[in-house]
Amino acid sequence: MESPILVVGGGAAGMIAAWRAAQLGADVTLVEKKGRLGTKILISGGGKCNLTHAGTMQSIEAKFRPNEGRFLRPSFYRFTNEDFLRLLTERGMEVYTRPDGRIFPVPPTDAKDVVAILESHLRDAGVKTLLDTPVAGIHIENGAVHGVELEGERFLPSEKVILAVGGSSYPATGTTGDGWKWMSSLGHTIVPLRAALAPLYLDPTPPAEWSGIALRDAVLRARRLNADGIIGKERMRWRGDMLWTHKGVSGPTALGVSREIAEAIPENSIVEADVAPNEPQDALTEKLLMFCKDYPRRNVSEFIGSYVPERLVDPLLLSASVPPTTKGAYLGQKERNRLVAVLKGWNLGRVRHVPLERGEVVAGGIALEEVDAQTMASKRISGLYLCGEILDIAGPVGGYNLQAAWSTGFVAGSSAATPS
Ligand SMILES: Cc1cc2nc3c(=O)[nH]c(=O)nc-3n(C[C@H](O)[C@H](O)[C@H](O)COP(=O)(O)OP(=O)(O)OC[C@H]3O[C@@H](n4cnc5c(N)ncnc54)[C@H](O)[C@@H]3O)c2cc1C
């Protein structure tokens, strides 16, 4: 008889892996540390759950770094965005696609309903679930899996284990990086862990009253800060919304540039915002000139108010060394140039920290060369399969990370359930 399969970690990848293996007839037990399944799914997309992204799997693959995309390709074709959505829609959930391609459940359904439907698939497939059961380690003999050790010196024997314990951000959701400690001690290479899709803590800290102010459609650029304090080359840019927090900036733009900053020396980066991304510098200069000509008695702050929320108008003027009460008629050429330069690249400060624990995903993890992309089997330990965020994969915001978890989970479940 085939060995029972243990799936460690009841998150996105683990639930799909367990369901798929049981669907193929395997005897499957899903072991989860927390008191419920899918804790991180519940907070995904602010509880709305950005399930996946629309488009071809080729276009989804292209959103990952080239080595990650190549690794994911076989899984993406085995279990596509549409395959995943079918699991939900066949149980009555409706989904919709936002103009930017992100797919969500139609309100009032949300992440809770996603987890509930996945649980119903697990039940129907006959998966046994052990909640409140933290795994303490994987037991290996002669290079092959023999089972998992539970806390309290209990042991669950199995010759096939799927490890889906996720990363280490938002540790309260159960993900505390356990898998990387075990795998490193068992000979797997762990690519250094870095924050990705994380907020940026800035120096100077923004004034407390800015916290909660949102900027719609800006380009946030991260630039290198050279040793001599001169602002240098651009590292990364991201267009979208931005949000000030009490420690710095967050929102899609900040998350979008965070991985590149975390991979460099974060403190050697500054971030600057282009608050007029649709207008080239020359056109903006011309527009400001016309404003001053047409409205010589009006404050220039009125012009700035069409680009940033009211509370930011004076600070932006001050960063260009333009007194906030300056009238159109009195804005000299040098001041005008400085103002346009700030509108196109407002220096928000030096990055003080990119907090890994606040990231939506962790970049780094189990080296992809050590995992078979066709099966998710470890190339180092026989009987061990790896899927989801434990792998060295981190996609951008947009449903890409959950899709990577669904697809790799499906392949891990399929391979573990297939007699070798
Ligand atoms: C705030 C936030 C919002 C996000 N929003 C989105 C979004 O909208 N769309 C998107 O695509 N991605 C989003 N993500 C990313 C996405 O949630 C993850 O990429 C995905 O959940 C990873 O799936 P996983 O199965 O690998 O890990 P997880 O879903 O994190 O599951 C791992 C599971 O393993 C369990 N576990 C850990 N250690 C042990 C142990 N020792 N023993 C037993 N069990 C253990 C954990 O408790 C957890 O349940 C978001 C992430 C965060 C933090």
Tab-separated table of C-alpha atoms and ligand atoms in Angstrom:
chain	number	residue	atom	x	y	z
A	1	MET	CA	0.000	0.000	0.000
A	2	GLU	CA	1.171	3.561	-0.765
A	3	SER	CA	2.493	5.486	2.210
A	4	PRO	CA	0.086	8.065	3.663
A	5	ILE	CA	0.971	11.641	2.702
A	6	LEU	CA	1.557	14.300	5.311
A	7	VAL	CA	1.104	17.900	4.233
A	8	VAL	CA	2.707	20.329	6.673
A	9	GLY	CA	1.130	23.793	6.618
A	10	GLY	CA	-2.532	24.500	5.932
A	11	GLY	CA	-2.129	27.703	3.925
A	12	ALA	CA	-2.717	28.351	0.247
A	13	ALA	CA	-0.199	25.840	-1.130
A	14	GLY	CA	-0.809	23.174	1.536
A	15	MET	CA	-4.582	23.142	1.123
A	16	ILE	CA	-4.381	22.724	-2.646
A	17	ALA	CA	-1.647	20.091	-2.320
A	18	ALA	CA	-3.681	18.084	0.218
A	19	TRP	CA	-6.884	18.329	-1.831
A	20	ARG	CA	-5.135	17.286	-5.039
A	21	ALA	CA	-3.324	14.316	-3.486
A	22	ALA	CA	-6.555	13.067	-1.850
A	23	GLN	CA	-8.462	13.582	-5.099
A	24	LEU	CA	-5.977	11.188	-6.703
A	25	GLY	CA	-6.824	8.601	-4.065
A	26	ALA	CA	-4.045	9.134	-1.513
A	27	ASP	CA	-4.516	8.905	2.248
A	28	VAL	CA	-3.728	12.521	3.229
A	29	THR	CA	-3.328	14.286	6.561
A	30	LEU	CA	-2.930	18.058	6.656
A	31	VAL	CA	-1.054	19.285	9.733
A	32	GLU	CA	-1.494	22.933	10.705
A	33	LYS	CA	0.072	24.844	13.567
A	34	LYS	CA	-2.764	27.342	14.009
A	35	GLY	CA	-6.312	26.674	15.183
A	36	ARG	CA	-7.683	27.153	11.679
A	37	LEU	CA	-6.658	26.787	8.054
A	38	GLY	CA	-5.682	29.590	5.690
A	39	THR	CA	-4.917	32.299	8.239
A	40	LYS	CA	-2.829	34.282	5.760
A	41	ILE	CA	-5.435	33.929	3.026
A	42	LEU	CA	-7.887	35.564	5.441
A	43	ILE	CA	-5.805	38.756	5.572
A	44	SER	CA	-4.855	38.740	1.917
A	45	GLY	CA	-5.900	41.743	-0.135
A	46	GLY	CA	-7.063	43.404	3.095
A	47	GLY	CA	-9.533	40.516	3.602
A	48	LYS	CA	-10.889	40.846	0.059
A	49	CYS	CA	-8.351	38.328	-1.294
A	50	ASN	CA	-6.787	39.071	-4.634
A	51	LEU	CA	-7.153	35.466	-5.771
A	52	THR	CA	-5.023	35.538	-8.890
A	53	HIS	CA	-4.418	37.633	-11.995
A	54	ALA	CA	-6.223	37.600	-15.326
A	55	GLY	CA	-4.462	36.780	-18.583
A	56	THR	CA	-2.430	33.954	-20.018
A	57	MET	CA	-0.133	31.957	-17.786
A	58	GLN	CA	2.691	33.201	-19.997
A	59	SER	CA	1.885	36.789	-19.014
A	60	ILE	CA	1.715	35.770	-15.351
A	61	GLU	CA	5.048	33.965	-15.575
A	62	ALA	CA	6.578	37.125	-17.070
A	63	LYS	CA	5.818	39.054	-13.874
A	64	PHE	CA	8.338	36.981	-11.920
A	65	ARG	CA	12.096	37.271	-12.166
A	66	PRO	CA	13.346	35.172	-15.098
A	67	ASN	CA	14.712	32.266	-13.004
A	68	GLU	CA	11.540	32.194	-10.888
A	69	GLY	CA	9.315	32.335	-13.976
A	70	ARG	CA	11.199	29.462	-15.613
A	71	PHE	CA	10.839	27.387	-12.466
A	72	LEU	CA	7.106	28.145	-12.183
A	73	ARG	CA	6.297	27.530	-15.853
A	74	PRO	CA	5.499	23.783	-15.603
A	75	SER	CA	3.287	24.337	-12.538
A	76	PHE	CA	1.518	27.295	-14.120
A	77	TYR	CA	0.545	25.168	-17.111
A	78	ARG	CA	-0.551	22.224	-14.955
A	79	PHE	CA	-2.833	24.387	-12.773
A	80	THR	CA	-3.789	27.712	-14.256
A	81	ASN	CA	-5.575	30.769	-12.892
A	82	GLU	CA	-8.760	29.464	-14.523
A	83	ASP	CA	-8.324	26.011	-12.966
A	84	PHE	CA	-8.116	27.614	-9.549
A	85	LEU	CA	-11.079	29.919	-10.097
A	86	ARG	CA	-13.153	26.933	-11.215
A	87	LEU	CA	-12.703	25.408	-7.744
A	88	LEU	CA	-14.462	28.460	-6.321
A	89	THR	CA	-17.070	29.140	-8.987
A	90	GLU	CA	-18.237	25.516	-9.104
A	91	ARG	CA	-19.193	25.990	-5.446
A	92	GLY	CA	-21.186	29.130	-6.124
A	93	MET	CA	-18.651	31.943	-5.666
A	94	GLU	CA	-18.670	34.702	-8.237
A	95	VAL	CA	-15.455	36.498	-9.094
A	96	TYR	CA	-14.683	39.697	-10.953
A	97	THR	CA	-11.658	41.235	-12.635
A	98	ARG	CA	-10.594	44.777	-11.877
A	99	PRO	CA	-9.375	46.982	-14.741
A	100	ASP	CA	-5.778	46.278	-13.684
A	101	GLY	CA	-6.308	42.516	-14.062
A	102	ARG	CA	-6.552	41.596	-10.380
A	103	ILE	CA	-9.263	39.031	-9.650
A	104	PHE	CA	-11.377	39.092	-6.464
A	105	PRO	CA	-14.500	37.418	-5.074
A	106	VAL	CA	-17.598	39.507	-5.762
A	107	PRO	CA	-18.590	41.250	-2.506
A	108	PRO	CA	-20.011	40.472	-0.061
A	109	THR	CA	-18.036	37.259	-0.499
A	110	ASP	CA	-14.409	37.584	0.522
A	111	ALA	CA	-11.352	35.748	1.837
A	112	LYS	CA	-13.413	33.911	4.501
A	113	ASP	CA	-15.557	32.357	1.785
A	114	VAL	CA	-12.455	31.373	-0.189
A	115	VAL	CA	-11.102	29.476	2.826
A	116	ALA	CA	-14.536	27.937	3.493
A	117	ILE	CA	-14.767	26.627	-0.084
A	118	LEU	CA	-11.243	25.221	0.027
A	119	GLU	CA	-12.137	23.500	3.322
A	120	SER	CA	-15.207	21.985	1.694
A	121	HIS	CA	-13.020	20.574	-1.095
A	122	LEU	CA	-10.681	19.093	1.505
A	123	ARG	CA	-13.580	17.447	3.365
A	124	ASP	CA	-15.107	16.061	0.190
A	125	ALA	CA	-11.768	14.634	-0.932
A	126	GLY	CA	-11.388	12.922	2.479
A	127	VAL	CA	-8.386	14.878	3.800
A	128	LYS	CA	-7.854	14.493	7.555
A	129	THR	CA	-6.912	17.768	9.230
A	130	LEU	CA	-4.940	18.213	12.429
A	131	LEU	CA	-5.227	21.785	13.736
A	132	ASP	CA	-3.249	23.309	16.626
A	133	THR	CA	-0.498	20.857	15.734
A	134	PRO	CA	2.874	22.543	15.274
A	135	VAL	CA	5.419	20.384	13.506
A	136	ALA	CA	8.842	20.505	15.155
A	137	GLY	CA	10.941	18.911	12.408
A	138	ILE	CA	11.194	16.485	9.535
A	139	HIS	CA	12.662	13.061	10.233
A	140	ILE	CA	15.091	11.847	7.605
A	141	GLU	CA	16.930	8.514	7.404
A	142	ASN	CA	19.478	7.712	4.705
A	143	GLY	CA	18.439	10.682	2.619
A	144	ALA	CA	14.740	9.760	2.669
A	145	VAL	CA	11.764	11.103	4.606
A	146	HIS	CA	10.440	8.934	7.449
A	147	GLY	CA	7.896	11.235	9.026
A	148	VAL	CA	7.431	14.441	10.976
A	149	GLU	CA	8.157	15.227	14.578
A	150	LEU	CA	5.457	17.076	16.448
A	151	GLU	CA	5.979	19.233	19.488
A	152	GLY	CA	5.732	17.149	22.679
A	153	GLU	CA	7.870	14.350	21.223
A	154	ARG	CA	5.074	12.870	19.154
A	155	PHE	CA	5.893	11.395	15.781
A	156	LEU	CA	3.805	10.916	12.630
A	157	PRO	CA	5.367	8.335	10.301
A	158	SER	CA	5.220	8.860	6.538
A	159	GLU	CA	7.454	8.332	3.551
A	160	LYS	CA	5.946	11.269	1.683
A	161	VAL	CA	5.852	14.736	3.147
A	162	ILE	CA	4.784	17.946	1.411
A	163	LEU	CA	6.286	20.974	3.099
A	164	ALA	CA	4.085	24.050	2.681
A	165	VAL	CA	4.892	26.085	5.784
A	166	GLY	CA	5.195	29.414	3.934
A	167	GLY	CA	7.590	32.252	4.722
A	168	SER	CA	8.186	34.401	7.774
A	169	SER	CA	6.257	37.630	7.315
A	170	TYR	CA	3.235	38.352	9.512
A	171	PRO	CA	4.396	35.731	12.050
A	172	ALA	CA	1.063	35.926	13.909
A	173	THR	CA	-0.472	34.072	10.945
A	174	GLY	CA	1.664	31.030	11.818
A	175	THR	CA	4.552	31.599	9.451
A	176	THR	CA	7.723	31.863	11.468
A	177	GLY	CA	10.258	30.554	8.967
A	178	ASP	CA	10.297	27.048	10.502
A	179	GLY	CA	10.759	25.284	7.176
A	180	TRP	CA	13.940	27.166	6.335
A	181	LYS	CA	15.595	26.130	9.623
A	182	TRP	CA	14.741	22.467	9.036
A	183	MET	CA	15.734	22.468	5.376
A	184	SER	CA	18.996	24.240	5.993
A	185	SER	CA	19.969	21.688	8.643
A	186	LEU	CA	19.045	18.921	6.182
A	187	GLY	CA	21.380	20.239	3.491
A	188	HIS	CA	19.188	22.498	1.365
A	189	THR	CA	20.514	25.911	0.375
A	190	ILE	CA	18.464	28.851	1.605
A	191	VAL	CA	18.802	31.925	-0.615
A	192	PRO	CA	19.146	34.905	1.775
A	193	LEU	CA	15.776	36.120	3.006
A	194	ARG	CA	14.689	39.668	2.229
A	195	ALA	CA	11.565	41.712	2.585
A	196	ALA	CA	9.396	42.001	-0.507
A	197	LEU	CA	6.126	43.853	-0.971
A	198	ALA	CA	6.839	45.639	2.296
A	199	PRO	CA	6.313	49.215	3.496
A	200	LEU	CA	9.328	51.543	3.688
A	201	TYR	CA	10.408	53.199	6.915
A	202	LEU	CA	11.938	56.582	6.140
A	203	ASP	CA	14.389	59.003	7.655
A	204	PRO	CA	13.236	61.623	8.422
A	205	THR	CA	10.008	60.072	9.689
A	206	PRO	CA	7.078	61.886	8.053
A	207	PRO	CA	5.164	64.320	10.288
A	208	ALA	CA	2.555	62.409	12.321
A	209	GLU	CA	-0.305	64.314	10.691
A	210	TRP	CA	0.620	62.929	7.255
A	211	SER	CA	-0.164	59.385	8.340
A	212	GLY	CA	-3.120	58.113	6.293
A	213	ILE	CA	-2.721	60.621	3.435
A	214	ALA	CA	-2.967	58.868	0.078
A	215	LEU	CA	-1.540	59.962	-3.223
A	216	ARG	CA	-3.394	58.637	-6.258
A	217	ASP	CA	-1.390	57.608	-9.275
A	218	ALA	CA	2.171	58.654	-8.616
A	219	VAL	CA	5.467	57.120	-9.651
A	220	LEU	CA	7.668	56.190	-6.726
A	221	ARG	CA	11.344	55.923	-7.654
A	222	ALA	CA	14.034	54.390	-5.508
A	223	ARG	CA	17.491	55.852	-6.110
A	224	ARG	CA	20.918	55.000	-4.868
A	225	LEU	CA	22.386	57.394	-2.312
A	226	ASN	CA	26.119	57.549	-2.958
A	227	ALA	CA	28.713	57.662	-0.198
A	228	ASP	CA	29.221	61.382	-0.794
A	229	GLY	CA	25.509	61.969	-0.157
A	230	ILE	CA	24.807	62.594	-3.854
A	231	ILE	CA	21.636	61.030	-5.215
A	232	GLY	CA	22.571	58.577	-7.919
A	233	LYS	CA	21.169	55.918	-10.238
A	234	GLU	CA	17.572	54.764	-10.192
A	235	ARG	CA	17.140	51.294	-8.669
A	236	MET	CA	13.457	50.727	-9.352
A	237	ARG	CA	10.207	52.577	-10.008
A	238	TRP	CA	6.568	51.689	-9.505
A	239	ARG	CA	3.454	53.537	-10.597
A	240	GLY	CA	0.220	53.524	-8.609
A	241	ASP	CA	-1.129	54.746	-5.300
A	242	MET	CA	0.945	55.658	-2.281
A	243	LEU	CA	0.076	56.024	1.374
A	244	TRP	CA	1.915	57.827	4.145
A	245	THR	CA	2.227	55.906	7.400
A	246	HIS	CA	3.562	56.996	10.772
A	247	LYS	CA	6.938	55.486	9.851
A	248	GLY	CA	7.229	56.194	6.142
A	249	VAL	CA	5.307	55.120	3.070
A	250	SER	CA	3.220	52.130	2.069
A	251	GLY	CA	0.681	51.265	-0.627
A	252	PRO	CA	1.298	49.552	-3.982
A	253	THR	CA	4.149	51.878	-5.063
A	254	ALA	CA	6.149	51.394	-1.857
A	255	LEU	CA	5.540	47.638	-1.929
A	256	GLY	CA	6.525	47.585	-5.586
A	257	VAL	CA	10.015	49.021	-5.016
A	258	SER	CA	10.684	47.354	-1.653
A	259	ARG	CA	12.366	44.153	-2.842
A	260	GLU	CA	15.009	45.996	-4.879
A	261	ILE	CA	15.719	48.303	-1.930
A	262	ALA	CA	15.916	45.391	0.528
A	263	GLU	CA	18.347	43.580	-1.761
A	264	ALA	CA	20.641	46.594	-1.922
A	265	ILE	CA	21.787	48.270	1.282
A	266	PRO	CA	18.427	49.842	2.226
A	267	GLU	CA	20.056	52.812	3.973
A	268	ASN	CA	21.810	53.671	0.721
A	269	SER	CA	18.510	54.419	-0.980
A	270	ILE	CA	16.228	57.388	-1.130
A	271	VAL	CA	12.727	57.424	-2.520
A	272	GLU	CA	11.223	60.206	-4.561
A	273	ALA	CA	7.712	60.682	-5.894
A	274	ASP	CA	6.728	61.967	-9.318
A	275	VAL	CA	3.289	63.386	-8.505
A	276	ALA	CA	2.582	64.379	-12.118
A	277	PRO	CA	3.455	61.162	-13.956
A	278	ASN	CA	1.349	62.000	-17.022
A	279	GLU	CA	3.154	65.250	-17.714
A	280	PRO	CA	6.706	65.454	-19.012
A	281	GLN	CA	8.897	68.059	-17.332
A	282	ASP	CA	8.692	70.540	-20.259
A	283	ALA	CA	4.908	70.345	-20.489
A	284	LEU	CA	4.594	70.835	-16.739
A	285	THR	CA	6.902	73.862	-16.828
A	286	GLU	CA	4.814	75.340	-19.624
A	287	LYS	CA	1.597	74.679	-17.689
A	288	LEU	CA	2.952	76.389	-14.573
A	289	LEU	CA	4.124	79.327	-16.651
A	290	MET	CA	0.638	79.709	-18.148
A	291	PHE	CA	-0.938	79.517	-14.683
A	292	CYS	CA	1.294	82.343	-13.451
A	293	LYS	CA	0.520	84.408	-16.544
A	294	ASP	CA	-3.228	83.815	-16.463
A	295	TYR	CA	-3.615	84.161	-12.681
A	296	PRO	CA	-0.886	86.541	-11.476
A	297	ARG	CA	-2.762	87.324	-8.237
A	298	ARG	CA	-3.486	83.749	-7.246
A	299	ASN	CA	-1.269	81.715	-4.958
A	300	VAL	CA	0.912	79.146	-6.699
A	301	SER	CA	-0.335	76.733	-4.030
A	302	GLU	CA	-3.582	76.490	-6.031
A	303	PHE	CA	-1.622	74.996	-8.909
A	304	ILE	CA	0.108	72.508	-6.618
A	305	GLY	CA	-3.266	71.584	-5.085
A	306	SER	CA	-4.272	69.904	-8.326
A	307	TYR	CA	-1.421	67.415	-7.887
A	308	VAL	CA	-1.288	66.585	-4.174
A	309	PRO	CA	-3.810	66.509	-1.301
A	310	GLU	CA	-4.262	69.841	0.450
A	311	ARG	CA	-2.216	68.942	3.521
A	312	LEU	CA	0.822	68.285	1.345
A	313	VAL	CA	0.712	71.486	-0.675
A	314	ASP	CA	2.750	73.656	1.703
A	315	PRO	CA	5.300	70.938	2.497
A	316	LEU	CA	5.847	70.377	-1.232
A	317	LEU	CA	6.314	74.114	-1.843
A	318	LEU	CA	8.728	74.316	1.059
A	319	SER	CA	10.767	71.433	-0.309
A	320	ALA	CA	11.227	73.538	-3.441
A	321	SER	CA	12.132	76.512	-1.211
A	322	VAL	CA	9.101	78.416	-2.489
A	323	PRO	CA	7.180	80.329	0.208
A	324	PRO	CA	3.566	79.001	0.257
A	325	THR	CA	2.095	82.498	-0.129
A	326	THR	CA	3.935	83.204	-3.394
A	327	LYS	CA	1.629	84.703	-6.038
A	328	GLY	CA	1.824	83.702	-9.690
A	329	ALA	CA	3.224	87.084	-10.691
A	330	TYR	CA	6.162	86.701	-8.283
A	331	LEU	CA	7.287	83.171	-9.121
A	332	GLY	CA	10.701	83.630	-10.707
A	333	GLN	CA	12.235	81.291	-13.230
A	334	LYS	CA	14.543	79.608	-10.725
A	335	GLU	CA	11.682	78.997	-8.313
A	336	ARG	CA	9.540	77.678	-11.160
A	337	ASN	CA	12.246	75.228	-12.188
A	338	ARG	CA	12.724	74.070	-8.602
A	339	LEU	CA	8.989	73.563	-8.198
A	340	VAL	CA	8.701	71.502	-11.367
A	341	ALA	CA	11.733	69.468	-10.293
A	342	VAL	CA	10.015	68.683	-6.986
A	343	LEU	CA	6.703	67.809	-8.650
A	344	LYS	CA	8.610	65.356	-10.879
A	345	GLY	CA	10.846	63.987	-8.106
A	346	TRP	CA	9.887	64.898	-4.561
A	347	ASN	CA	12.566	63.501	-2.259
A	348	LEU	CA	10.670	61.777	0.551
A	349	GLY	CA	13.768	60.751	2.465
A	350	ARG	CA	16.325	58.041	2.987
A	351	VAL	CA	15.132	54.505	3.577
A	352	ARG	CA	15.777	53.576	7.190
A	353	HIS	CA	14.397	50.037	7.105
A	354	VAL	CA	12.346	47.612	4.991
A	355	PRO	CA	10.615	45.447	7.620
A	356	LEU	CA	10.641	41.812	6.518
A	357	GLU	CA	7.909	40.860	8.988
A	358	ARG	CA	5.552	43.441	7.459
A	359	GLY	CA	6.020	42.234	3.888
A	360	GLU	CA	3.301	40.449	1.957
A	361	VAL	CA	5.906	37.922	0.934
A	362	VAL	CA	9.505	37.086	1.722
A	363	ALA	CA	11.988	36.964	-1.129
A	364	GLY	CA	14.615	34.265	-0.831
A	365	GLY	CA	14.031	30.735	0.456
A	366	ILE	CA	14.813	27.255	-0.761
A	367	ALA	CA	17.105	27.439	-3.790
A	368	LEU	CA	15.109	26.590	-6.905
A	369	GLU	CA	17.963	24.554	-8.449
A	370	GLU	CA	17.468	22.027	-5.643
A	371	VAL	CA	13.814	21.375	-6.426
A	372	ASP	CA	12.472	19.552	-9.498
A	373	ALA	CA	10.237	22.098	-11.267
A	374	GLN	CA	8.183	19.300	-12.861
A	375	THR	CA	7.270	17.584	-9.572
A	376	MET	CA	8.219	19.934	-6.705
A	377	ALA	CA	10.295	17.067	-5.302
A	378	SER	CA	13.420	17.923	-3.350
A	379	LYS	CA	16.536	16.894	-5.238
A	380	ARG	CA	18.275	16.331	-1.910
A	381	ILE	CA	15.770	14.328	0.135
A	382	SER	CA	13.689	11.557	-1.317
A	383	GLY	CA	9.963	11.631	-0.488
A	384	LEU	CA	9.997	15.373	0.279
A	385	TYR	CA	8.032	17.904	-1.784
A	386	LEU	CA	8.184	21.691	-1.407
A	387	CYS	CA	5.622	24.260	-2.501
A	388	GLY	CA	4.489	27.824	-1.948
A	389	GLU	CA	6.384	30.657	-0.344
A	390	ILE	CA	9.003	28.391	1.271
A	391	LEU	CA	10.599	28.405	-2.202
A	392	ASP	CA	12.792	31.263	-3.437
A	393	ILE	CA	9.904	32.968	-5.244
A	394	ALA	CA	8.345	36.396	-4.775
A	395	GLY	CA	6.037	37.962	-7.332
A	396	PRO	CA	4.686	41.491	-7.455
A	397	VAL	CA	1.366	42.666	-6.040
A	398	GLY	CA	-1.563	41.496	-8.133
A	399	GLY	CA	-2.541	37.942	-7.150
A	400	TYR	CA	0.706	36.477	-8.475
A	401	ASN	CA	1.923	35.096	-5.158
A	402	LEU	CA	-1.256	33.209	-4.401
A	403	GLN	CA	-1.250	31.814	-7.945
A	404	ALA	CA	2.315	30.567	-7.390
A	405	ALA	CA	1.130	28.880	-4.176
A	406	TRP	CA	-1.973	27.322	-5.816
A	407	SER	CA	0.008	26.022	-8.819
A	408	THR	CA	3.043	24.649	-6.975
A	409	GLY	CA	0.722	23.130	-4.351
A	410	PHE	CA	-1.233	21.351	-7.078
A	411	VAL	CA	1.925	19.894	-8.606
A	412	ALA	CA	3.328	18.820	-5.224
A	413	GLY	CA	0.033	17.059	-4.394
A	414	SER	CA	-0.137	15.394	-7.794
A	415	SER	CA	3.434	14.105	-7.642
A	416	ALA	CA	3.301	12.904	-4.048
A	417	ALA	CA	0.138	10.922	-4.834
A	418	THR	CA	1.575	9.341	-7.951
A	419	PRO	CA	3.307	6.000	-7.225
A	420	SER	CA	7.041	6.376	-7.858
B	1	LIG	C1	-1.070	41.089	4.492
B	1	LIG	C2	-0.906	40.171	3.303
B	1	LIG	C3	-1.737	40.341	2.198
B	1	LIG	C4	-1.560	39.520	1.077
B	1	LIG	N1	-2.407	39.676	0.023
B	1	LIG	C5	-2.259	38.886	-1.079
B	1	LIG	C6	-3.183	38.966	-2.156
B	1	LIG	O1	-4.207	39.665	-2.083
B	1	LIG	N2	-2.926	38.204	-3.280
B	1	LIG	C7	-1.831	37.387	-3.364
B	1	LIG	O2	-1.622	36.748	-4.398
B	1	LIG	N3	-0.988	37.241	-2.319
B	1	LIG	C8	-1.186	37.957	-1.181
B	1	LIG	N4	-0.345	37.780	-0.119
B	1	LIG	C9	0.705	36.742	-0.203
B	1	LIG	C10	0.083	35.344	-0.001
B	1	LIG	O3	-0.765	35.370	1.118
B	1	LIG	C11	1.192	34.306	0.190
B	1	LIG	O4	2.033	34.371	-0.930
B	1	LIG	C12	0.612	32.896	0.299
B	1	LIG	O5	-0.271	32.794	1.388
B	1	LIG	C13	1.723	31.872	0.468
B	1	LIG	O6	1.118	30.602	0.573
B	1	LIG	P1	1.824	29.418	1.382
B	1	LIG	O7	0.846	28.292	1.398
B	1	LIG	O8	3.165	29.169	0.872
B	1	LIG	O9	1.995	29.979	2.842
B	1	LIG	P2	0.878	30.394	3.888
B	1	LIG	O10	-0.401	30.685	3.219
B	1	LIG	O11	1.496	31.431	4.723
B	1	LIG	O12	0.653	29.059	4.729
B	1	LIG	C14	1.632	28.468	5.524
B	1	LIG	C15	0.944	27.707	6.627
B	1	LIG	O13	1.887	26.864	7.305
B	1	LIG	C16	1.611	26.887	8.686
B	1	LIG	N5	2.823	26.525	9.428
B	1	LIG	C17	3.961	27.261	9.554
B	1	LIG	N6	4.844	26.610	10.333
B	1	LIG	C18	4.253	25.457	10.704
B	1	LIG	C19	4.655	24.375	11.537
B	1	LIG	N7	5.855	24.368	12.148
B	1	LIG	N8	3.796	23.352	11.710
B	1	LIG	C20	2.568	23.332	11.121
B	1	LIG	N9	2.137	24.342	10.341
B	1	LIG	C21	2.970	25.392	10.127
B	1	LIG	C22	1.163	28.314	8.940
B	1	LIG	O14	0.439	28.423	10.144
B	1	LIG	C23	0.348	28.620	7.695
B	1	LIG	O15	-1.022	28.299	7.868
B	1	LIG	C24	-0.526	38.539	1.049
B	1	LIG	C25	0.259	38.360	2.175
B	1	LIG	C26	0.078	39.156	3.295
B	1	LIG	C27	0.947	38.928	4.507
